[in-house]
Coordinates of C-alpha atoms in Angstrom, one line a residue:
R1 CA -0.3 0.1 0.0
P2 CA 1.7 3.6 -1.0
G3 CA 2.1 6.2 1.8
R4 CA -0.4 9.2 1.5
R5 CA 0.9 12.2 0.6
G6 CA 0.1 15.5 2.6
G7 CA 2.2 19.5 4.4
S8 CA 4.9 17.9 4.3
V9 CA 4.9 14.5 4.5
H10 CA 6.2 13.3 1.5
A11 CA 4.5 9.5 0.1
V12 CA 7.9 7.7 -1.5
G13 CA 8.0 4.8 -3.8
A14 CA 6.4 4.2 -7.3
Q15 CA 7.4 8.3 -8.2
R16 CA 11.0 7.6 -7.5
R17 CA 14.5 5.1 -7.9
C18 CA 18.1 5.1 -6.5
A19 CA 20.1 2.7 -5.3
P20 CA 23.4 3.4 -3.4
S21 CA 26.8 3.0 -5.1
G22 CA 29.0 0.5 -5.3
F23 CA 25.7 -1.5 -6.5
A24 CA 25.4 -1.7 -10.0
G25 CA 26.0 -5.0 -12.5
E26 CA 25.8 -8.4 -10.5
L27 CA 28.1 -7.5 -8.5
G28 CA 25.8 -5.5 -7.3
R29 CA 22.8 -7.4 -7.1
Q30 CA 24.9 -10.1 -5.4
R31 CA 26.0 -8.0 -2.8
Q32 CA 23.0 -6.4 -2.0
R33 CA 21.1 -10.1 -1.8
Q34 CA 23.4 -10.8 0.7
L35 CA 23.4 -8.0 2.6
L36 CA 19.6 -8.1 2.9
I37 CA 18.9 -10.4 4.4
A38 CA 21.3 -10.9 7.0
P39 CA 19.6 -10.0 10.2
A40 CA 19.6 -7.0 12.2
P41 CA 22.0 -7.5 15.5
A42 CA 20.1 -8.0 18.9
V43 CA 20.1 -4.7 20.4
A44 CA 18.7 -3.2 24.2
A45 CA 15.3 -1.2 23.4
E46 CA 15.8 2.1 24.7
D47 CA 12.9 2.7 27.4
Y48 CA 12.7 6.9 27.0
F49 CA 9.7 9.5 27.5
V50 CA 8.7 12.8 25.2
A51 CA 9.8 15.3 27.8
P52 CA 7.4 17.3 29.1
E53 CA 7.5 20.4 26.5
K54 CA 7.0 18.8 24.3
L55 CA 3.3 16.9 25.1
L56 CA 0.1 17.4 23.9
E57 CA -1.8 14.4 25.5
G58 CA -0.3 10.8 28.3
N59 CA 2.4 10.7 28.9
P60 CA 3.3 8.3 26.0
K61 CA 6.1 5.8 26.9
Q62 CA 8.9 4.7 23.9
T63 CA 11.3 2.6 22.4
A64 CA 13.9 2.7 20.0
W65 CA 15.9 0.1 19.5
V66 CA 19.2 1.0 17.6
E67 CA 19.9 -1.5 15.4
Y68 CA 22.8 0.2 13.2
Q69 CA 25.3 3.6 13.6
D70 CA 28.2 5.1 11.7
A71 CA 30.9 5.8 13.4
S72 CA 29.9 9.4 13.1
G73 CA 26.3 9.5 14.7
H74 CA 24.9 10.9 11.6
F75 CA 23.6 7.9 10.4
C76 CA 21.2 5.6 11.8
T77 CA 18.7 3.1 11.2
G78 CA 16.4 1.1 13.9
L79 CA 12.6 0.4 15.5
W80 CA 10.6 2.7 17.2
A81 CA 7.5 2.0 19.3
S82 CA 5.1 4.8 21.5
E83 CA 1.8 4.7 22.9
V84 CA -0.8 6.1 23.4
G85 CA 0.2 10.1 22.8
A86 CA 0.5 13.1 21.1
W87 CA 3.8 15.7 21.6
R88 CA 5.5 18.5 19.5
I89 CA 7.6 18.1 16.7
R90 CA 10.1 19.6 15.3
Y91 CA 12.6 17.7 13.0
T92 CA 16.4 18.3 12.4
E93 CA 16.8 15.1 11.1
E94 CA 16.5 14.3 7.0
E95 CA 13.9 10.5 8.0
Y96 CA 12.5 7.8 6.4
C97 CA 9.7 5.8 8.2
R98 CA 7.5 2.4 7.0
I99 CA 4.6 1.7 9.6
L100 CA 4.8 -1.7 11.0
E101 CA 1.7 -1.4 13.0
G102 CA -0.7 1.0 14.5
R103 CA -2.4 4.3 14.0
S104 CA -0.6 7.8 14.0
V105 CA -1.2 11.4 12.8
I106 CA 1.1 13.6 10.9
T107 CA 0.1 17.5 11.1
D108 CA 2.0 20.1 10.2
E109 CA 2.1 23.2 11.1
A110 CA -0.2 24.3 9.0
G111 CA -2.6 21.9 9.8
H112 CA -1.6 20.0 7.3
A113 CA -2.6 15.9 8.1
V114 CA -1.5 13.0 7.5
S115 CA -2.9 9.2 8.7
V116 CA -0.8 6.5 8.9
G117 CA -0.8 3.1 9.5
P118 CA 0.7 -0.8 8.0
G119 CA 2.3 0.1 5.8
D120 CA 2.6 3.2 4.8
E121 CA 6.5 4.8 4.1
F122 CA 7.2 8.6 3.9
T123 CA 9.7 10.9 4.7
I124 CA 9.9 13.9 7.5
P125 CA 12.5 16.4 5.7
A126 CA 14.6 18.3 8.2
G127 CA 12.7 21.2 8.7
F128 CA 9.2 20.0 9.8
V129 CA 8.0 21.6 12.9
G130 CA 4.1 20.0 13.9
T131 CA 1.6 17.5 15.5
W132 CA 2.8 13.1 15.5
R133 CA -0.2 12.3 17.8
V134 CA -0.2 8.1 17.8
L135 CA -3.2 6.9 17.8
E136 CA -3.0 3.0 18.1
P137 CA 0.2 1.9 19.3
T138 CA 2.6 2.0 16.7
R139 CA 5.2 0.7 15.7
K140 CA 7.8 1.8 12.9
R141 CA 10.9 1.3 11.5
F142 CA 13.6 3.8 11.0
V143 CA 16.3 5.0 8.5
I144 CA 17.5 9.3 9.7
F145 CA 20.1 11.3 8.6
E146 CA 21.3 14.8 10.9
Q147 CA 23.7 16.6 9.2
A148 CA 26.2 18.0 11.0
P149 CA 26.7 21.3 12.1
G150 CA 29.0 22.9 9.6
D151 CA 27.8 20.4 6.6
G152 CA 26.3 22.6 4.4
A153 CA 22.7 22.7 5.8
G154 CA 20.3 25.5 5.2

């Protein structure tokens, strides 16, 4: 099921395809298959709560499982889960998400809302400001890149 488009949340999928550099030809396809088959390492869960100044509704416990982080600390992947609640968001990072379970509504500061559920994929760009409201306990897969200060952001 494709993601929905609205506000500053962008659906991904059929619009554009890209391949990482180094994945050209048959050797690249074999390498890609090997990487995709490798299981994610077992990682400890990190539980936390939304900062009080961001909280709008409830007090949702959130959990993150960071499965990979590069040496710079600017790129990471993993899983995230949240209980029901709502909070303000202000993204400094670029984040790709795929919702695995649950329902959430992401609303930009102009009031444009996007409902997301299982199978939806989308990207939240750096600079996005709005709210995230979890209607049903939600779990997502994420890929995050945060540009280092002074690396041409802006």
